[in-house]
Coordinates of C-alpha atoms in Angstrom, one line a residue:
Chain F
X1 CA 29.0 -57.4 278.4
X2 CA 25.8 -56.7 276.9
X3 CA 27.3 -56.4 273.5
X4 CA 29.2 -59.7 272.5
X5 CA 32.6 -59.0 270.2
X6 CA 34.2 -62.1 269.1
X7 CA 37.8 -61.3 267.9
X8 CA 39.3 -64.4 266.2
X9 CA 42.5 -65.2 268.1
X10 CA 44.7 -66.4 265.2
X11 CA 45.5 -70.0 266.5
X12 CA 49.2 -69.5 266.6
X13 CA 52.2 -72.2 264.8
X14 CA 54.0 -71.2 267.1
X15 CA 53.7 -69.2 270.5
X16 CA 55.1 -65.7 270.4
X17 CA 57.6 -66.5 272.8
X18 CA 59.7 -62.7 273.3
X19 CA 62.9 -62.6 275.9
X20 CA 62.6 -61.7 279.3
X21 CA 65.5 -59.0 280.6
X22 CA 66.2 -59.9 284.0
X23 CA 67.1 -56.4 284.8
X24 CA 64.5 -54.6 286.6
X25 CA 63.4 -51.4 285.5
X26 CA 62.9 -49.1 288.3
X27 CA 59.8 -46.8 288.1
X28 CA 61.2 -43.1 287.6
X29 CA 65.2 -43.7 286.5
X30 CA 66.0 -45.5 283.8
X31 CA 69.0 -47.7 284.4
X32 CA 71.2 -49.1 281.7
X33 CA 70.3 -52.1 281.3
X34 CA 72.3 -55.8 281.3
X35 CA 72.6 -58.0 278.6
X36 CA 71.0 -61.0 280.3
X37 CA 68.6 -63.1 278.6
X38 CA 66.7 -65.1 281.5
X39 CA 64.1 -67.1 278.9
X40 CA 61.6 -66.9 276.6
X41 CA 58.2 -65.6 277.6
X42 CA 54.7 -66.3 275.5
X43 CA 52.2 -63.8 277.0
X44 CA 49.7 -65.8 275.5
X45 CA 50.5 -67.9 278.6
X46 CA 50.2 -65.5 281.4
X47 CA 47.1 -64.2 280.2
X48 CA 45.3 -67.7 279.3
X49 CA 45.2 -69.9 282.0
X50 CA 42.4 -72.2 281.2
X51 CA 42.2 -71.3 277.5
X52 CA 38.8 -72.8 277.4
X53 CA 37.7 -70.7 280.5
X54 CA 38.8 -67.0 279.5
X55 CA 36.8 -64.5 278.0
X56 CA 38.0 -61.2 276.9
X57 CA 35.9 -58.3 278.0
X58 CA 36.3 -54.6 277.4
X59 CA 35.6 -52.5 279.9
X60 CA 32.4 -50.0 280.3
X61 CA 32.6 -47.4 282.5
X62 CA 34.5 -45.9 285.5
X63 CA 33.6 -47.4 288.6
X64 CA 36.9 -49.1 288.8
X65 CA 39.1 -46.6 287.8
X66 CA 40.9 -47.1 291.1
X67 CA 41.9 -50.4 290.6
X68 CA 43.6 -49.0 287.5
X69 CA 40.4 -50.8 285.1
X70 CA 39.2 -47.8 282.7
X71 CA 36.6 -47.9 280.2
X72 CA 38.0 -49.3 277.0
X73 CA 40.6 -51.5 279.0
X74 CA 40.7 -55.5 277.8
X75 CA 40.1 -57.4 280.7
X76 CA 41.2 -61.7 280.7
X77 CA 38.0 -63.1 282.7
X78 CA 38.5 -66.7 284.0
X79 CA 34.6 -68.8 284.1
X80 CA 36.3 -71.5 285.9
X81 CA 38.7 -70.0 289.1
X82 CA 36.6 -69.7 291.6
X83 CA 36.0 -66.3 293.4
X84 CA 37.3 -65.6 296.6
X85 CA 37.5 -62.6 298.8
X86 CA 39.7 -59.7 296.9
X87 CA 39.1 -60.6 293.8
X88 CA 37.8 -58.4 291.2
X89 CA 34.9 -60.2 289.9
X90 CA 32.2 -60.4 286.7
X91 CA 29.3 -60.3 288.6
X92 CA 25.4 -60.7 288.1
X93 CA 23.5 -58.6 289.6
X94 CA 20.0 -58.0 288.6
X95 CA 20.7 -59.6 285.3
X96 CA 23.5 -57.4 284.5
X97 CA 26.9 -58.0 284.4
X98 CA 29.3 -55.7 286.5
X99 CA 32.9 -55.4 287.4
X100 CA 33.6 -55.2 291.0
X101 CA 35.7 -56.1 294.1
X102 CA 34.2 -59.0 296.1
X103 CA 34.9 -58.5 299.3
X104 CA 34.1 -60.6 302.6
X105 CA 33.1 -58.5 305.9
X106 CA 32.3 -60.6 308.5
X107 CA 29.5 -62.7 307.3
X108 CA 28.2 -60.8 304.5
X109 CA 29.8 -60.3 301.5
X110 CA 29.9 -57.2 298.8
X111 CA 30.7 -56.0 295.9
X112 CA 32.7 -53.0 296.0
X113 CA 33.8 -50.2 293.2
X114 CA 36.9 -49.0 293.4
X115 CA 35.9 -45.7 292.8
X116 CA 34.3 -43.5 295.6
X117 CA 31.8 -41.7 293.3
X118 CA 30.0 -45.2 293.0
X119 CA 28.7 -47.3 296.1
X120 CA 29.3 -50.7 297.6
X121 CA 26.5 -53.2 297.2
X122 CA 25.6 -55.3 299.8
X123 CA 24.4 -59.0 298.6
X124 CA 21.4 -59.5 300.8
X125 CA 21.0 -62.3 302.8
X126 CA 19.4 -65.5 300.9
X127 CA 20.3 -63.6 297.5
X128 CA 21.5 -65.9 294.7
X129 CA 25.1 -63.9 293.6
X130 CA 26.3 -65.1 290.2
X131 CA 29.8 -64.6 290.0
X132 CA 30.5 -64.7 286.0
X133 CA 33.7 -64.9 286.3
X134 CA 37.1 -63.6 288.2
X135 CA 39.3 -61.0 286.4
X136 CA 42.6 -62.1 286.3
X137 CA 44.2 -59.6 283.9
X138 CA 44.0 -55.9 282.8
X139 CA 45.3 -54.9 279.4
X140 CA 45.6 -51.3 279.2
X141 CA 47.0 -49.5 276.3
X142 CA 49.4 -46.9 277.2
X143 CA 49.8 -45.9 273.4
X144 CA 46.0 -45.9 272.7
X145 CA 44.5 -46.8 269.4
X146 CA 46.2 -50.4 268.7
X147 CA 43.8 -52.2 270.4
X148 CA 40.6 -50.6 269.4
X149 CA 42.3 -51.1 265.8
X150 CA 42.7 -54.9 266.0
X151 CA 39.2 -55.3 267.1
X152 CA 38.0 -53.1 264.2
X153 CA 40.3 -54.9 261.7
X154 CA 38.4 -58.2 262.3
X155 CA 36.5 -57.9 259.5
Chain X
X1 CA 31.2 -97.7 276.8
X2 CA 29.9 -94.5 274.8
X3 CA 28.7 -91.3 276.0
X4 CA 26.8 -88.2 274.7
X5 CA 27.2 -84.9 275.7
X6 CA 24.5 -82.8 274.2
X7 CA 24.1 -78.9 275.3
X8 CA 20.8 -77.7 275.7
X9 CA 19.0 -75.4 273.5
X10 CA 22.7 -75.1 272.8
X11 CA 22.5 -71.0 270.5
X12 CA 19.8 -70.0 273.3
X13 CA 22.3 -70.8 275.7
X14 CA 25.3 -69.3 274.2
X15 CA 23.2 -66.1 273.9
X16 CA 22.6 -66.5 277.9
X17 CA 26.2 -66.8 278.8
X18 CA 26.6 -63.1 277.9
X19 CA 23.2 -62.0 278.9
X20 CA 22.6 -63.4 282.5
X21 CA 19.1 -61.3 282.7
X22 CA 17.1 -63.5 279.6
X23 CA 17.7 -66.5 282.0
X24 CA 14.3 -67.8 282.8
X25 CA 12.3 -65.6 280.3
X26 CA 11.3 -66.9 276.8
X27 CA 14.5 -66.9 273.9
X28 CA 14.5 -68.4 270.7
X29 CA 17.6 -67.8 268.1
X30 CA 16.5 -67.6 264.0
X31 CA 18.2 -68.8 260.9
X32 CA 20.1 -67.4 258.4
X33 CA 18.2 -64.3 258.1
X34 CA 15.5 -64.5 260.1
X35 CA 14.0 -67.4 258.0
X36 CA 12.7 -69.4 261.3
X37 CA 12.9 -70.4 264.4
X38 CA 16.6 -72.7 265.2
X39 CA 16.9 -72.7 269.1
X40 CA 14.5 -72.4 271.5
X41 CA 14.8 -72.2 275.4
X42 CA 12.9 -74.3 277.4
X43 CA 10.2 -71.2 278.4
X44 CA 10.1 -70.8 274.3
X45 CA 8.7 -74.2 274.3
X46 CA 6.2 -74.1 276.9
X47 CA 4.8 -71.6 274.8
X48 CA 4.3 -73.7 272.0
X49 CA 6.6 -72.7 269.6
X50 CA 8.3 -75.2 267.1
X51 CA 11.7 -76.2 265.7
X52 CA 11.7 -74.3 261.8
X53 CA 8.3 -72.7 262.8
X54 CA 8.9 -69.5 260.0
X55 CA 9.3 -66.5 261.6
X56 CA 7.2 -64.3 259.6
X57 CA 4.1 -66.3 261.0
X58 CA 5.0 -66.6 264.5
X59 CA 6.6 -63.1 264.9
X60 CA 2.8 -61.6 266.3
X61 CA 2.9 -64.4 268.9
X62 CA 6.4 -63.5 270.0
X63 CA 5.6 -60.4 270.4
X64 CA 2.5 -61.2 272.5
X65 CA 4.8 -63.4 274.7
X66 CA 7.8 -60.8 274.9
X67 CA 10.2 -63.5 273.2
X68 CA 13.3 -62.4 273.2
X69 CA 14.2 -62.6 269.7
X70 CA 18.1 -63.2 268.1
X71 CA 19.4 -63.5 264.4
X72 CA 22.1 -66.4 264.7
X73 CA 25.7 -65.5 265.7
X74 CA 27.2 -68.6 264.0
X75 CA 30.7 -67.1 265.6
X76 CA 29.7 -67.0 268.9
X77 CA 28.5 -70.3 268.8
X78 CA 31.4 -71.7 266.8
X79 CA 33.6 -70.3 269.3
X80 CA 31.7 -71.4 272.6
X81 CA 31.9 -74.9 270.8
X82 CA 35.2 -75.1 270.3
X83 CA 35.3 -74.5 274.6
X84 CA 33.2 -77.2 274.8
X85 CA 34.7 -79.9 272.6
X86 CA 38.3 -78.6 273.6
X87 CA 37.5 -79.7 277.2
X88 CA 35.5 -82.5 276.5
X89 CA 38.8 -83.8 274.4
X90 CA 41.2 -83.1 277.5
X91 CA 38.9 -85.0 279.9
X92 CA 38.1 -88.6 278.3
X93 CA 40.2 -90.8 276.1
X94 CA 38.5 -90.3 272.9
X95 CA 36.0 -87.3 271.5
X96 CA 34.1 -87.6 268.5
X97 CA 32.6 -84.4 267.3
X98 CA 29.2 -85.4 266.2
X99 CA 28.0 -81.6 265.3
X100 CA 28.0 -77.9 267.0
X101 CA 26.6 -78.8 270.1
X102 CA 27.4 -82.9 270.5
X103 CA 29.7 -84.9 271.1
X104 CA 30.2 -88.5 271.4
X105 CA 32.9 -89.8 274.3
X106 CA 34.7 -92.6 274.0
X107 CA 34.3 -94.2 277.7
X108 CA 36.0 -97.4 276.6
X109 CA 37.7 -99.1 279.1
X110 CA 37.5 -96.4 282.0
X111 CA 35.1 -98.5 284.3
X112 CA 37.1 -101.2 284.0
X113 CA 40.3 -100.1 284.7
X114 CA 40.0 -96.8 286.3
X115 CA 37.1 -96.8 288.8
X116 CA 39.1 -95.8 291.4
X117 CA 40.4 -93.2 290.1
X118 CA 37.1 -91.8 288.2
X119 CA 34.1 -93.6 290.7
X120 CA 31.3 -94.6 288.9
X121 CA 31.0 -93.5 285.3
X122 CA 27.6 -91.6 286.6
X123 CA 30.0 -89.5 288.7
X124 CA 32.3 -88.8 285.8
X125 CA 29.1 -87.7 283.7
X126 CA 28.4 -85.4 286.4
X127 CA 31.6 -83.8 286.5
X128 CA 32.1 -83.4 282.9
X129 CA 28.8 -81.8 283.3
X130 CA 29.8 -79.2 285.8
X131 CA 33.1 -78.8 284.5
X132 CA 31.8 -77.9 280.9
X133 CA 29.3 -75.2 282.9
X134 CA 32.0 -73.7 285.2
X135 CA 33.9 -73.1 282.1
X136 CA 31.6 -72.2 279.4
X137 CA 28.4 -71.5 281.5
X138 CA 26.7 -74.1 279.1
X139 CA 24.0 -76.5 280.8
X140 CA 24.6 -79.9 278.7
X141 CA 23.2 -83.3 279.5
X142 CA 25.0 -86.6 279.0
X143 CA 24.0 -90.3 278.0
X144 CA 26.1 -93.2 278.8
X145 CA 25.5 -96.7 277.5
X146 CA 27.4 -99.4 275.6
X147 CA 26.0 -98.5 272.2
X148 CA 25.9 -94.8 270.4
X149 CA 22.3 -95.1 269.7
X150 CA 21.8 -96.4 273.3
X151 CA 23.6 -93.4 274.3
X152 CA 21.6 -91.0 272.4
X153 CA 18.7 -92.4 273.7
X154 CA 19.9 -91.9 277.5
X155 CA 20.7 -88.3 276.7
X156 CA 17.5 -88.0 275.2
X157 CA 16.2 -88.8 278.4
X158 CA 18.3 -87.4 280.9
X159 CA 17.0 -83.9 278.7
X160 CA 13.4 -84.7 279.4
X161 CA 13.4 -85.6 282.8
X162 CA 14.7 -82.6 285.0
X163 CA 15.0 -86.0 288.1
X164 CA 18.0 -87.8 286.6
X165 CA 20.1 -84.6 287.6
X166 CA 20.9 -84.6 283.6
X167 CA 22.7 -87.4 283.5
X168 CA 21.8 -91.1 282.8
X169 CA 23.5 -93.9 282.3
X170 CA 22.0 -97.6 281.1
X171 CA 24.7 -99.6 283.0
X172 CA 22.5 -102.8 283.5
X173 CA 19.5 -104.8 281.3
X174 CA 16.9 -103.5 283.3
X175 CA 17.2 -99.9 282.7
X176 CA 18.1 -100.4 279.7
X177 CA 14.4 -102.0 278.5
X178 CA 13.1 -99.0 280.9
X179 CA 14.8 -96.6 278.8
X180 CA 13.7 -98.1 275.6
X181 CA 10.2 -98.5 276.8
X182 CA 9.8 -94.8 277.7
X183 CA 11.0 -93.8 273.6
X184 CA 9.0 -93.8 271.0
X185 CA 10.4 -95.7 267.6
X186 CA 10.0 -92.3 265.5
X187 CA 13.0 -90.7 268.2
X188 CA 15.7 -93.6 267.6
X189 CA 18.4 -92.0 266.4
X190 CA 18.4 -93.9 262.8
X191 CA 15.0 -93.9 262.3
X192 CA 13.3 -91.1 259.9
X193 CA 10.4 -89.9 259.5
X194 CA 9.6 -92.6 256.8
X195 CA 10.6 -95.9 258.5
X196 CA 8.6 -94.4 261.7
X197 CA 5.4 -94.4 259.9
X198 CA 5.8 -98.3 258.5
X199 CA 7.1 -99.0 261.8
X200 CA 3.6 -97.8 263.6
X201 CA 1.5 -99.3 261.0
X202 CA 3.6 -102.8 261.7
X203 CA 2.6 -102.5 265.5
X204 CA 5.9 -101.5 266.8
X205 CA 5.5 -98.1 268.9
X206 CA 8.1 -98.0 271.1
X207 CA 12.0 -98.4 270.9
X208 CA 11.4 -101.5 273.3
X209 CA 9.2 -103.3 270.7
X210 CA 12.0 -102.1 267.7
X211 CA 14.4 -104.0 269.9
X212 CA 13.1 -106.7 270.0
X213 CA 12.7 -107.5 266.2
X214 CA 14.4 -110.6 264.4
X215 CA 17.3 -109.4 262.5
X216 CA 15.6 -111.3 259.6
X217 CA 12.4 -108.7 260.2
X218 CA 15.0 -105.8 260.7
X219 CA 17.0 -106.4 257.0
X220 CA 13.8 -106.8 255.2
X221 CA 12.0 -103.9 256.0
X222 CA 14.5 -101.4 257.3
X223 CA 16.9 -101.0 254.9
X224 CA 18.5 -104.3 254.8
X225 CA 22.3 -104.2 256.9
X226 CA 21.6 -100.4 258.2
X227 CA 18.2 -101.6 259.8
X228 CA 19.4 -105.1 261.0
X229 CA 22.9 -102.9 263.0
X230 CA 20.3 -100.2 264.2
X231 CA 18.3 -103.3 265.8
X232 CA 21.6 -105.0 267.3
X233 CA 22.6 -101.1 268.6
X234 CA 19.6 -100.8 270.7
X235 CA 20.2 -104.5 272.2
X236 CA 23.8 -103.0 273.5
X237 CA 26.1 -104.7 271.0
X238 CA 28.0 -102.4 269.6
X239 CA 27.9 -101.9 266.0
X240 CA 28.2 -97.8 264.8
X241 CA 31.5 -96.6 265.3
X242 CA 33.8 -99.5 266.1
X243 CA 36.7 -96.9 265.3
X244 CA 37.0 -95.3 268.4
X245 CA 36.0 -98.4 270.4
X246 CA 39.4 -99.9 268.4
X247 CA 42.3 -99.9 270.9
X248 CA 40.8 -98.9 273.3
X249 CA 42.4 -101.5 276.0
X250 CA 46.1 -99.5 274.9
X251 CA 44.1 -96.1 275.9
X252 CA 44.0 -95.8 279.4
X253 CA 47.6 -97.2 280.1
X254 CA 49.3 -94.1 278.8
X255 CA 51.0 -92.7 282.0
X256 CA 50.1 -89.1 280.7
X257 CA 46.4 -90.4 280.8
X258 CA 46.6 -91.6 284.0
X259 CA 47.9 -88.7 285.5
X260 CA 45.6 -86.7 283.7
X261 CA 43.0 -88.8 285.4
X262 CA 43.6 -88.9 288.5
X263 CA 44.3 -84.8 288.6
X264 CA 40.1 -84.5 286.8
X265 CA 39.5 -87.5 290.1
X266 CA 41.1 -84.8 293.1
X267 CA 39.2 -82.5 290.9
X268 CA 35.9 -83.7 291.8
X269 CA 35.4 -82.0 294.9
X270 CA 35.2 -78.8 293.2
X271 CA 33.0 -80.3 290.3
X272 CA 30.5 -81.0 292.5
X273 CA 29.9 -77.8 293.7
X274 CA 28.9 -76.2 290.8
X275 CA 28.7 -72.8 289.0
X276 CA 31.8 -72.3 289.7
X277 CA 31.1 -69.3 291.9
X278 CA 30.4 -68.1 295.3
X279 CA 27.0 -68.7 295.5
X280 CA 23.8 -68.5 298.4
X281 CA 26.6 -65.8 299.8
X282 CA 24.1 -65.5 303.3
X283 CA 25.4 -69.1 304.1
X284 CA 29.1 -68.6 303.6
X285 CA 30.2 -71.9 305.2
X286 CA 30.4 -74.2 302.0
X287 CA 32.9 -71.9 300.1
X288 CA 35.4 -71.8 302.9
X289 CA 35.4 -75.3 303.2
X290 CA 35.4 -75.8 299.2
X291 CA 38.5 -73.2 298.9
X292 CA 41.4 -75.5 299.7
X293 CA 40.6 -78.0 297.8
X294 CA 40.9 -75.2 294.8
X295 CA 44.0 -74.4 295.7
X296 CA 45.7 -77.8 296.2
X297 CA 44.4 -78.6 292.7
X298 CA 46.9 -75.9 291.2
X299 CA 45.0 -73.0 291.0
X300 CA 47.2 -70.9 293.2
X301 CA 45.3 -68.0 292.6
X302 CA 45.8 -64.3 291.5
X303 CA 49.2 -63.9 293.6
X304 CA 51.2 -66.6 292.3
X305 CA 51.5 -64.8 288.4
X306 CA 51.3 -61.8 290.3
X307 CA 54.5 -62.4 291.5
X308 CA 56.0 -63.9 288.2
X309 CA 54.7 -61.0 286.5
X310 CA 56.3 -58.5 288.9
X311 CA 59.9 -61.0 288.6
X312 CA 59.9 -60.9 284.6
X313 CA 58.8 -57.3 284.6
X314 CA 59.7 -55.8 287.4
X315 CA 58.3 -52.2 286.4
X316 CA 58.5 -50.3 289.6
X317 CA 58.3 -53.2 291.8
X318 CA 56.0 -56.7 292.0
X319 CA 53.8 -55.0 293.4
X320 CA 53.3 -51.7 291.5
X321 CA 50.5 -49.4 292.8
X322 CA 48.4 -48.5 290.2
X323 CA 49.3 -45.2 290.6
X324 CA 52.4 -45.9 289.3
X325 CA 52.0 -47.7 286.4
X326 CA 51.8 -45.4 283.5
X327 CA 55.2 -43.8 284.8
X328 CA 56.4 -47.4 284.9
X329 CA 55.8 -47.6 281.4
X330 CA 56.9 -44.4 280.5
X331 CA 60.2 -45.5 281.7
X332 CA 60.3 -48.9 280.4
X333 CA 59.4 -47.7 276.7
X334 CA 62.3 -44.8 277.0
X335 CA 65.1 -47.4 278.6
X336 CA 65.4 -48.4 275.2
X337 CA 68.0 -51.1 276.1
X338 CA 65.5 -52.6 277.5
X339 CA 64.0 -53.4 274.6
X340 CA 60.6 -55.1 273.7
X341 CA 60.5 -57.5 276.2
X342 CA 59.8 -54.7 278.8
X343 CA 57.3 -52.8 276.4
X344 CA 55.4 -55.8 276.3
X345 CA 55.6 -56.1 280.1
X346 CA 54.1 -52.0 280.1
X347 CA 51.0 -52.9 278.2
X348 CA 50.3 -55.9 280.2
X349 CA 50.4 -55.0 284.2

């Protein structure tokens, strides 16, 4: 978080709407798949919800590997939803920004990794928690290299 | 009606957003290369420093004071602007972009018409106020009055006094000649550093006493027409910018607008509480109570695309453990009927 990247989002003519299969693909076989078209899809939508609210944060780090976020991973961070228990949260603490789980036992509230190398934190009583923002989406490149490419290509 | 939204110490505050830990301490943000001091937050200026103070000869006092020191990121700002204004522009009627960090609102017609919708225009100020936070992490402050200049000089106040809850708006006579008694002629907007010094030496201090000139006095000695409109500005007729006022009875009957409206009205719940975040997390009661009132106002939350996701996709089921998402994708990419539909759908869980 510490280091701000601004990659210029080329303000699209028109939304790069793709077609979604409606065949599923099960995990493990592949299955031939049908020929039906259900719609078009802009991904653009799915990952900005508020556009004016979402940030896009790479990640630092492996304290939520669990929760399948891995360092390098783009994450789509909504300012404006406001965090609830189970989310995976942006959160302040101590002036610096972390990713976590915020999670509600009984009447106090943590932040949890999702990685068992790392501890919970406990947000003490009277403590002021920032939430920064609530992660609503994980990019993660299965072919790596694109991404860090883009960002690189900026210039 | 006009209002002002002006962001505070608007690059020092950008530079916050992503750097939660320089809130409270000193910041100022330079020029183009490091020529001087741009942006300054409001500890910066308890320390004395100025607007365009050079850097070269203030740089052994910021180190003294541990400043926190940035080179401009004309980018970032341009980009947290563009958050700003965009919402700003899909909350009231009419926007005008005045520069990088202000924005003039058209408020024409909204008290009359849509009061119950919106509640008192203070109420709408406040909520544009929290709204632009919750989504940008911004603090701004916001004028309202029935003149642009009027309007400035409400937002100039609402900055200075921390009591108004950053927002003020001159809805009657009375606070209006408050407001202009508590500015001094030299802050008008309109008035330069020039006319402020023949305006001293004529006996007129305040922006109550400027006011309150003949129009006769005004087109002599301030510029002619320009001087005579800045005079009939600060008496509440409206003079600058009669394009947006224009129409502005059409405006708010628009059924889209309305709807709009009334969605930013059952909004105002959540407006009010702030931040946008869980906060004071010892107390626990208030976000309960605030949550469905979040969720009525179609933000489903996380589950809702979850499930779409997991319907257009459909890699390994909606709800695909982590575990099993690389093989997921694996698949996907070698089902090559599938196509790129479903290699999109890999990359994105």
């Amino acid at each position: 978080m510490y280091d701000v990247l601004l990659i210029p989002v080329r303000e699209a003519p028109m939304a790069a709407f793709l077609p979604v299969f409606s065949c599923r693909v099960p995990a493990g076989f592949p299955s031939p798949a049908t020929d039906e078209l259900e719609g078009l899809f802009d991904l653009n939508r799915l990952l900005f919800r508020h556009p004016d609210a979402t940030y896009l944060v790479r990640v630092m780090g492996e304290s939520m590997s669990g929760a399948e976020i891995h360092p390098g991973d783009l994450l789509a961070v909504d300012k404006h939803l406001e965090a609830d228990h189970g989310h995976i949260v942006v959160a302040v603490v101590d002036g610096d920004c972390t990713v976590k789980r915020l999670e509600r036992r009984g009447e106090t509230w943590w932040l949890v990794p999702a990685n068992p190398a790392f501890a919970p934190y406990r947000i003490r009583t009277g403590e002021e928690l920032h939430i920064w923002g609530v992660v609503t989406h994980v990019v993660h490149e299965l072919v790596p290299g694109r991404l860090t490419a883009l960002l690189h290509s900026r210039d | 009606m006009f209002g002002l939204v002006d962001c505070n110490n608007f690059y020092v505050s950008c530079e916050r957003v992503f750097q939660p830990r320089l809130e409270g301490k000193p910041v100022v943000v330079l020029s183009n290369n490091d020529g001087c001091i741009i942006s300054r937050s409001a500890e910066a200026k308890a320390l004395g420093l100025k607007m365009g103070d050079p850097y070269f000869q203030v740089k052994e006092q910021l180190r003294r004071d541990s400043v926190q020191v940035f080179s401009s990121n004309y980018a970032l700002y341009g980009d947290m602007s563009r958050r700003v204004m965009h919402y700003l522009g899909a909350t009231v009627p009419g926007v005008e972009i005045y520069s990088i960090d202000e924005a003039f609102l058209d408020l024409g017609g909204l008290e009359t018409h849509l009061t119950p919708y919106l509640g008192h225009l203070t109420d709408l100020a406040q909520r544009l106020r929290a709204g632009v936070k919750a989504r940008t992490g911004i603090p701004v402050c916001v004028g309202v009055a029935p003149t642009k200049t009027l309007a400035k000089l409400a937002n100039r106040l609402a900055k200075k006094d921390a009591g108004l809850g950053g927002v003020l708006y001159l809805d009657s006579g009375e606070r209006r000649a408050w407001a202009l008694g508590q500015v001094a002629v030299g802050d008008v907007w309109g008035v330069g550093r020039q006319y402020a010094h023949k305006l001293t030496a004529a006996g007129i201090d305040s922006a109550a006493d400027l006011a309150r000139v003949s129009e006769a006095w005004a087109r002599k000695h301030l510029g002619g027409v320009v001087g005579a409109r800045l005079v009939r500005e600060l008496q509440g007729y409206p003079l600058r910018g009669a394009g947006p006022e224009r129409g502005r009875d059409a405006a708010p009957a628009e059924p889209q607008l309305l709807a709009h409206v009334r969605a930013a009205a059952a909004g105002a719940g959540r407006g009010a509480g702030g931040g946008g975040g869980v906060r004071g997390a010892g107390g626990g009661k208030a976000a309960p109570a605030r949550r469905p009132g979040a969720r009525a106002d179609g933000v489903p939350g996380q589950k809702s695309v979850w499930a779409g996701g997991g319907r257009a996709f459909a890699l390994g089921g909606a709800d695909a453990a982590g575990a099993h998402r690389r093989h997921a994708g694996a698949d996907g990419a070698g089902g090559a009927a599938a196509g790129p539909a479903v290699g999109a759908g890999g990359g994105v869980r």
